[in-house]
Amino acid sequence: MAAKKFSELPASEITPEHVYLNRRNFIRAGLVAGSAVATGLTYKFFNPQPAQQVATAEIAKIETPKVVSTVGEPNSFEDITNYNNFYEFSTDKRAVAQKARKLITRPWTVEVGGLVQKPRTFDIDEILKFPQEERIYRFRCVEAWSMVIPWIGFPVKSLLDQVEPLGTAKYVAFETRYDKGAMQSSFSAGIDFPYVEGLRLDEAYHPLAILATGLYGKQMPNQNGAPVRLVVPWKYGFKSIKSIVKITLTDSEPSTTWNLAGPSEYGFYSNVNPQVDHPRWSQATERRIGELSMRDTLMFNGYADEVAHLYDGMDLKKYF
Ligand SMILES: Nc1nc2c(c(=O)[nH]1)N[C@H]1C(S)=C(S)[C@@H](COP(=O)(O)O)O[C@H]1N2
Ligand SMILES: [Mo]
């Protein structure tokens, strides 16, 4: 089940341009995700540059034009911001939006260190100055629901390049803020806080892996992981850790929250894979939020052409 290239997509599968996208600009740029031109509304939120300038600069900068977009129309802003997993606030998806209002996202810093030449603490305003792109991705939760989300963000690699990882760095560990005043206890959530996640360095360097600072042209809503969260579209949603305060380059595989909670159910890799079922349910199909019938789940969530090579020679049943 190969992911379709943008240029191969029939127009009927693409969000009508008057609704959201400007398809011609996508094609002209040779891009599939990440055309800043597509949404003028997007970039006014990311001052100082006006939209057109960001767009031009961004198109020139894309190093890997082989980026995939997503088939289908994005889920509504309503769905994306009211059906959330963010256990620090609630295990009830529909209660997160309200409770996450308590999250204070300014001032905010992200400390980047570990096996790097130039450890550095980034202020959120510096993070918002990385050239922002729009990335419309499928998003597949391990619980077998999915959405299509128009993120705003930039490649994880852009940030890592600035701290110059050492040759000994093999993994990247991420940590969410744990604010005991605003958030519930680990005990009531059933998982330990702070929430931690990790990627292999080559996964983090993949052009599809982004640090997202917004969605639908707006800065990130608290419930979706403000002010900055990871988005790794070929992996189950729990890898896409929210509200990041710390990034550490390591030489060994970092601990991850869901793997600690259920090692036989949630692996470190957690690539979307319709052939490897969760011990308690099938992963062959999924329910796209807003749809009634189930859809087939795609290998690597539809991004196989882009990412399968990262796992060459690995038994994906073992490294699940
Ligand atoms: N810190 C933190 N990050 C998290 C989670 C969480 O509970 N805490 N839930 C994960 C899970 S299971 C999913 S499906 C996605 C949900 O992201 P969304 O609410 O933006 O759709 O966030 C992931 N990142
Ligand atoms: Mo999830």
CSV table of C-alpha atoms and ligand atoms in Angstrom, one decimal:
chain,number,residue,atom,x,y,z
A,1,MET,CA,0.0,0.0,0.0
A,2,ALA,CA,2.2,2.7,-1.2
A,3,ALA,CA,1.5,6.3,-0.3
A,4,LYS,CA,0.3,8.3,-3.3
A,5,LYS,CA,2.3,11.2,-4.4
A,6,PHE,CA,0.5,14.5,-4.3
A,7,SER,CA,0.7,14.8,-8.1
A,8,GLU,CA,-1.0,11.5,-8.5
A,9,LEU,CA,-4.0,12.4,-6.4
A,10,PRO,CA,-7.2,12.9,-8.2
A,11,ALA,CA,-8.6,16.3,-7.6
A,12,SER,CA,-11.7,14.8,-6.0
A,13,GLU,CA,-9.6,13.6,-3.1
A,14,ILE,CA,-8.1,16.9,-2.3
A,15,THR,CA,-9.8,19.5,-0.2
A,16,PRO,CA,-11.5,21.9,-2.5
A,17,GLU,CA,-9.2,24.9,-2.9
A,18,HIS,CA,-11.9,27.4,-2.0
A,19,VAL,CA,-12.2,25.6,1.3
A,20,TYR,CA,-8.6,25.4,2.2
A,21,LEU,CA,-5.8,24.6,-0.1
A,22,ASN,CA,-4.5,26.1,-3.2
A,23,ARG,CA,-3.5,23.1,-5.2
A,24,ARG,CA,-1.7,24.9,-8.0
A,25,ASN,CA,0.7,26.4,-5.6
A,26,PHE,CA,1.5,23.0,-4.1
A,27,ILE,CA,2.3,21.6,-7.5
A,28,ARG,CA,4.3,24.6,-8.7
A,29,ALA,CA,6.4,24.4,-5.6
A,30,GLY,CA,7.0,20.7,-6.1
A,31,LEU,CA,5.8,20.1,-2.6
A,32,VAL,CA,3.0,18.2,-1.2
A,33,ALA,CA,2.9,19.3,2.4
A,34,GLY,CA,4.1,22.6,3.5
A,35,SER,CA,3.1,25.2,1.1
A,36,ALA,CA,3.0,28.5,2.9
A,37,VAL,CA,1.4,30.0,-0.1
A,38,ALA,CA,-1.6,27.8,0.4
A,39,THR,CA,-3.0,29.7,3.4
A,40,GLY,CA,-2.5,33.3,3.6
A,41,LEU,CA,-4.4,33.3,6.9
A,42,THR,CA,-1.8,31.0,8.4
A,43,TYR,CA,1.2,33.2,8.5
A,44,LYS,CA,-0.1,36.4,9.9
A,45,PHE,CA,0.1,34.6,13.2
A,46,PHE,CA,3.8,34.1,12.8
A,47,ASN,CA,5.1,37.6,12.6
A,48,PRO,CA,7.3,39.4,11.8
A,49,GLN,CA,7.3,38.4,8.1
A,50,PRO,CA,4.2,38.8,6.0
A,51,ALA,CA,2.7,35.7,4.4
A,52,GLN,CA,4.1,36.0,0.9
A,53,GLN,CA,7.6,36.5,2.0
A,54,VAL,CA,7.6,33.5,4.3
A,55,ALA,CA,6.1,31.5,1.5
A,56,THR,CA,8.8,32.3,-1.0
A,57,ALA,CA,11.6,31.8,1.5
A,58,GLU,CA,10.1,28.6,2.6
A,59,ILE,CA,9.7,27.1,-0.8
A,60,ALA,CA,13.3,27.9,-1.6
A,61,LYS,CA,14.5,26.2,1.5
A,62,ILE,CA,12.8,22.8,1.3
A,63,GLU,CA,15.6,20.4,0.9
A,64,THR,CA,13.6,17.3,0.3
A,65,PRO,CA,10.7,17.9,-2.1
A,66,LYS,CA,9.6,14.3,-1.6
A,67,VAL,CA,7.2,15.1,1.1
A,68,VAL,CA,3.8,13.6,1.3
A,69,SER,CA,0.5,15.2,1.9
A,70,THR,CA,-2.6,13.6,2.9
A,71,VAL,CA,-5.5,12.3,1.0
A,72,GLY,CA,-8.8,13.8,2.1
A,73,GLU,CA,-10.2,16.8,3.8
A,74,PRO,CA,-8.8,17.9,7.1
A,75,ASN,CA,-11.0,17.3,10.1
A,76,SER,CA,-12.7,20.4,11.4
A,77,PHE,CA,-11.0,22.7,13.9
A,78,GLU,CA,-13.8,21.7,16.2
A,79,ASP,CA,-13.0,18.0,16.1
A,80,ILE,CA,-9.3,18.6,16.3
A,81,THR,CA,-9.6,20.8,19.4
A,82,ASN,CA,-12.3,18.9,21.3
A,83,TYR,CA,-11.3,15.3,21.0
A,84,ASN,CA,-7.9,15.1,22.6
A,85,ASN,CA,-5.6,12.8,24.4
A,86,PHE,CA,-3.6,14.8,27.0
A,87,TYR,CA,-3.6,12.7,30.1
A,88,GLU,CA,-2.0,15.4,32.2
A,89,PHE,CA,-5.4,17.2,32.1
A,90,SER,CA,-7.9,14.4,31.8
A,91,THR,CA,-8.4,10.9,30.4
A,92,ASP,CA,-11.7,12.1,29.1
A,93,LYS,CA,-11.0,13.3,25.5
A,94,ARG,CA,-13.9,15.7,25.6
A,95,ALA,CA,-12.8,17.3,28.9
A,96,VAL,CA,-9.3,18.1,27.9
A,97,ALA,CA,-10.0,21.3,26.0
A,98,GLN,CA,-11.6,22.9,29.0
A,99,LYS,CA,-9.1,21.7,31.6
A,100,ALA,CA,-6.0,22.6,29.5
A,101,ARG,CA,-7.0,26.2,29.7
A,102,LYS,CA,-5.0,26.2,32.9
A,103,LEU,CA,-1.7,25.5,31.0
A,104,ILE,CA,0.4,28.6,31.1
A,105,THR,CA,2.4,28.7,27.9
A,106,ARG,CA,4.3,32.0,28.3
A,107,PRO,CA,7.0,32.3,29.3
A,108,TRP,CA,8.2,29.0,27.9
A,109,THR,CA,11.6,27.6,27.2
A,110,VAL,CA,12.8,24.4,25.6
A,111,GLU,CA,16.1,23.1,26.9
A,112,VAL,CA,18.1,21.2,24.3
A,113,GLY,CA,21.2,19.3,25.5
A,114,GLY,CA,22.8,16.0,26.1
A,115,LEU,CA,25.2,14.7,23.4
A,116,VAL,CA,25.5,18.0,21.5
A,117,GLN,CA,28.3,20.4,20.8
A,118,LYS,CA,26.2,23.5,21.6
A,119,PRO,CA,23.6,22.9,24.3
A,120,ARG,CA,21.1,25.7,24.2
A,121,THR,CA,17.8,26.8,25.8
A,122,PHE,CA,15.4,28.2,23.3
A,123,ASP,CA,12.8,30.7,24.2
A,124,ILE,CA,9.4,30.0,22.6
A,125,ASP,CA,9.7,33.2,20.6
A,126,GLU,CA,12.9,31.8,19.1
A,127,ILE,CA,11.1,28.6,18.2
A,128,LEU,CA,8.4,30.5,16.5
A,129,LYS,CA,11.0,32.2,14.3
A,130,PHE,CA,12.0,29.0,12.6
A,131,PRO,CA,10.5,29.2,9.1
A,132,GLN,CA,7.1,27.7,9.7
A,133,GLU,CA,5.4,25.4,7.1
A,134,GLU,CA,2.0,24.0,6.8
A,135,ARG,CA,1.9,20.2,7.0
A,136,ILE,CA,-1.3,18.4,6.4
A,137,TYR,CA,-0.9,15.0,7.8
A,138,ARG,CA,-2.9,11.9,8.7
A,139,PHE,CA,-2.9,11.3,12.4
A,140,ARG,CA,-3.6,7.8,13.7
A,141,CYS,CA,-4.1,7.1,17.4
A,142,VAL,CA,-3.1,3.7,18.7
A,143,GLU,CA,-6.8,3.5,19.9
A,144,ALA,CA,-7.8,3.1,16.2
A,145,TRP,CA,-9.3,6.5,15.5
A,146,SER,CA,-7.7,9.0,13.1
A,147,MET,CA,-8.0,12.5,11.8
A,148,VAL,CA,-6.4,14.7,9.2
A,149,ILE,CA,-4.7,17.7,10.7
A,150,PRO,CA,-3.3,20.8,9.1
A,151,TRP,CA,-0.3,21.5,11.3
A,152,ILE,CA,2.0,24.4,11.3
A,153,GLY,CA,5.6,23.7,12.2
A,154,PHE,CA,9.1,23.0,11.1
A,155,PRO,CA,11.4,20.0,10.8
A,156,VAL,CA,12.8,18.7,14.0
A,157,LYS,CA,16.1,18.6,12.2
A,158,SER,CA,16.2,22.4,11.9
A,159,LEU,CA,16.3,22.7,15.6
A,160,LEU,CA,18.8,19.9,16.2
A,161,ASP,CA,21.2,21.3,13.6
A,162,GLN,CA,21.5,24.4,15.8
A,163,VAL,CA,22.8,22.4,18.7
A,164,GLU,CA,25.1,20.2,16.6
A,165,PRO,CA,24.6,16.6,17.8
A,166,LEU,CA,27.8,14.7,18.5
A,167,GLY,CA,28.7,11.6,16.6
A,168,THR,CA,27.8,9.5,19.6
A,169,ALA,CA,24.2,10.8,19.7
A,170,LYS,CA,21.8,8.0,18.5
A,171,TYR,CA,18.5,9.0,20.0
A,172,VAL,CA,16.5,12.0,20.9
A,173,ALA,CA,14.5,12.1,24.2
A,174,PHE,CA,11.6,14.5,24.6
A,175,GLU,CA,9.9,15.6,27.8
A,176,THR,CA,6.5,17.4,28.5
A,177,ARG,CA,6.2,20.0,31.1
A,178,TYR,CA,4.7,18.7,34.3
A,179,ASP,CA,2.9,21.5,36.2
A,180,LYS,CA,1.4,19.9,39.3
A,181,GLY,CA,-0.7,22.9,39.9
A,182,ALA,CA,-2.4,22.9,36.5
A,183,MET,CA,-2.3,19.2,35.7
A,184,GLN,CA,-3.7,16.1,37.4
A,185,SER,CA,-1.6,13.6,39.3
A,186,SER,CA,0.2,10.7,37.7
A,187,PHE,CA,-1.9,8.5,39.8
A,188,SER,CA,-5.3,9.6,38.4
A,189,ALA,CA,-3.9,9.4,34.9
A,190,GLY,CA,-2.6,5.9,35.2
A,191,ILE,CA,0.7,6.9,33.6
A,192,ASP,CA,3.8,8.5,35.0
A,193,PHE,CA,4.6,12.2,34.5
A,194,PRO,CA,6.4,14.0,33.2
A,195,TYR,CA,5.3,12.4,29.9
A,196,VAL,CA,8.4,11.3,28.0
A,197,GLU,CA,8.9,10.1,24.4
A,198,GLY,CA,11.8,9.4,22.1
A,199,LEU,CA,12.9,8.8,18.5
A,200,ARG,CA,16.0,7.3,16.9
A,201,LEU,CA,18.1,10.2,15.6
A,202,ASP,CA,17.5,9.2,12.0
A,203,GLU,CA,13.8,9.2,12.6
A,204,ALA,CA,14.0,12.7,14.1
A,205,TYR,CA,16.0,13.9,11.1
A,206,HIS,CA,13.4,12.6,8.7
A,207,PRO,CA,11.8,15.6,6.9
A,208,LEU,CA,8.3,14.5,7.8
A,209,ALA,CA,9.0,14.7,11.6
A,210,ILE,CA,8.1,18.2,12.7
A,211,LEU,CA,7.9,20.4,15.8
A,212,ALA,CA,4.4,21.8,15.5
A,213,THR,CA,3.6,25.2,16.8
A,214,GLY,CA,0.1,25.6,15.5
A,215,LEU,CA,-2.8,24.2,13.5
A,216,TYR,CA,-5.3,25.6,11.1
A,217,GLY,CA,-3.2,28.7,10.8
A,218,LYS,CA,-3.4,29.5,14.5
A,219,GLN,CA,-0.9,29.1,17.2
A,220,MET,CA,-1.3,25.7,19.0
A,221,PRO,CA,-4.3,25.4,21.2
A,222,ASN,CA,-3.4,24.3,24.7
A,223,GLN,CA,-5.3,21.0,24.4
A,224,ASN,CA,-3.2,20.1,21.3
A,225,GLY,CA,0.1,20.6,23.1
A,226,ALA,CA,0.9,24.3,23.2
A,227,PRO,CA,3.2,25.9,22.6
A,228,VAL,CA,5.3,23.3,20.8
A,229,ARG,CA,4.8,19.6,20.3
A,230,LEU,CA,6.2,16.8,18.2
A,231,VAL,CA,4.3,15.4,15.2
A,232,VAL,CA,5.6,12.1,13.7
A,233,PRO,CA,2.8,11.2,11.2
A,234,TRP,CA,3.9,7.6,10.5
A,235,LYS,CA,3.8,6.6,14.1
A,236,TYR,CA,0.9,6.1,16.6
A,237,GLY,CA,-0.3,9.4,18.1
A,238,PHE,CA,1.2,8.8,21.5
A,239,LYS,CA,4.7,9.3,20.0
A,240,SER,CA,3.7,12.9,19.2
A,241,ILE,CA,4.5,14.3,22.6
A,242,LYS,CA,2.9,17.6,23.6
A,243,SER,CA,4.0,20.8,25.4
A,244,ILE,CA,7.8,20.0,25.2
A,245,VAL,CA,10.2,21.6,27.6
A,246,LYS,CA,13.2,19.4,27.2
A,247,ILE,CA,15.0,17.6,24.3
A,248,THR,CA,18.0,15.5,25.1
A,249,LEU,CA,20.4,13.7,22.7
A,250,THR,CA,21.4,10.3,24.0
A,251,ASP,CA,23.4,7.3,23.0
A,252,SER,CA,20.9,4.7,24.3
A,253,GLU,CA,17.2,4.2,23.7
A,254,PRO,CA,15.2,6.6,25.9
A,255,SER,CA,12.3,5.5,28.1
A,256,THR,CA,8.9,6.3,26.8
A,257,THR,CA,5.8,6.8,28.9
A,258,TRP,CA,3.5,4.3,27.2
A,259,ASN,CA,6.2,1.7,27.0
A,260,LEU,CA,6.8,2.0,30.7
A,261,ALA,CA,3.1,1.7,31.4
A,262,GLY,CA,2.6,-1.3,29.1
A,263,PRO,CA,5.8,-2.8,27.6
A,264,SER,CA,3.9,-5.6,25.9
A,265,GLU,CA,1.4,-3.3,24.3
A,266,TYR,CA,3.3,-0.1,23.4
A,267,GLY,CA,6.8,-0.4,21.8
A,268,PHE,CA,9.5,2.2,21.4
A,269,TYR,CA,8.9,2.3,17.6
A,270,SER,CA,5.1,2.2,17.4
A,271,ASN,CA,5.0,2.7,13.7
A,272,VAL,CA,1.5,2.5,12.3
A,273,ASN,CA,1.2,-1.0,11.0
A,274,PRO,CA,-2.1,-2.7,10.0
A,275,GLN,CA,-0.4,-6.1,10.2
A,276,VAL,CA,0.7,-5.9,13.8
A,277,ASP,CA,-2.3,-5.9,16.1
A,278,HIS,CA,-2.4,-4.4,19.5
A,279,PRO,CA,-2.7,-7.3,22.0
A,280,ARG,CA,-6.2,-6.2,22.8
A,281,TRP,CA,-7.6,-5.0,19.4
A,282,SER,CA,-7.0,-5.0,15.7
A,283,GLN,CA,-4.9,-2.3,14.0
A,284,ALA,CA,-6.1,-3.3,10.5
A,285,THR,CA,-8.8,-0.6,10.4
A,286,GLU,CA,-9.5,2.8,11.9
A,287,ARG,CA,-12.4,5.2,12.4
A,288,ARG,CA,-11.7,8.6,10.9
A,289,ILE,CA,-13.4,11.0,13.3
A,290,GLY,CA,-16.5,12.3,11.6
A,291,GLU,CA,-17.0,9.2,9.5
A,292,LEU,CA,-19.3,6.3,10.2
A,293,SER,CA,-17.6,3.4,8.6
A,294,MET,CA,-14.1,2.1,9.2
A,295,ARG,CA,-11.2,2.7,6.8
A,296,ASP,CA,-8.3,0.5,6.2
A,297,THR,CA,-5.2,1.5,8.1
A,298,LEU,CA,-2.2,2.2,5.8
A,299,MET,CA,1.3,0.9,6.4
A,300,PHE,CA,3.3,3.6,8.1
A,301,ASN,CA,0.0,5.6,8.1
A,302,GLY,CA,0.3,6.1,4.3
A,303,TYR,CA,3.9,7.3,4.4
A,304,ALA,CA,5.6,4.1,3.6
A,305,ASP,CA,7.3,5.4,0.4
A,306,GLU,CA,9.0,8.0,2.5
A,307,VAL,CA,9.9,6.2,5.7
A,308,ALA,CA,10.0,2.4,5.2
A,309,HIS,CA,13.7,2.5,4.4
A,310,LEU,CA,14.4,3.6,8.0
A,311,TYR,CA,13.4,0.1,9.1
A,312,ASP,CA,15.1,-2.0,6.5
A,313,GLY,CA,16.1,-5.4,7.9
A,314,MET,CA,14.1,-4.9,11.1
A,315,ASP,CA,11.4,-7.4,12.1
A,316,LEU,CA,8.5,-5.0,12.7
A,317,LYS,CA,6.7,-7.6,14.8
A,318,LYS,CA,9.6,-7.6,17.2
A,319,TYR,CA,10.3,-3.9,17.0
A,320,PHE,CA,6.7,-2.9,17.3
B,1,LIG,N1,2.3,15.1,27.1
B,1,LIG,C1,1.4,14.3,26.4
B,1,LIG,N2,1.6,14.2,25.1
B,1,LIG,C2,0.7,13.4,24.4
B,1,LIG,C3,-0.4,12.7,25.1
B,1,LIG,C4,-0.5,12.9,26.5
B,1,LIG,O1,-1.4,12.3,27.2
B,1,LIG,N3,0.4,13.7,27.1
B,1,LIG,N4,-1.2,11.9,24.4
B,1,LIG,C5,-0.7,11.3,23.1
B,1,LIG,C6,-1.8,10.6,22.3
B,1,LIG,S1,-2.2,9.1,22.9
B,1,LIG,C7,-2.3,11.2,21.2
B,1,LIG,S2,-3.4,10.3,20.3
B,1,LIG,C8,-2.0,12.6,20.8
B,1,LIG,C9,-3.3,13.4,20.7
B,1,LIG,O2,-3.0,14.6,20.1
B,1,LIG,P1,-4.2,15.6,19.8
B,1,LIG,O3,-5.0,15.7,21.1
B,1,LIG,O4,-3.5,16.9,19.4
B,1,LIG,O5,-5.0,15.0,18.7
B,1,LIG,O6,-1.1,13.2,21.7
B,1,LIG,C10,-0.1,12.4,22.2
B,1,LIG,N5,0.8,13.2,23.0
B,2,MO,MO,-3.2,8.1,21.1
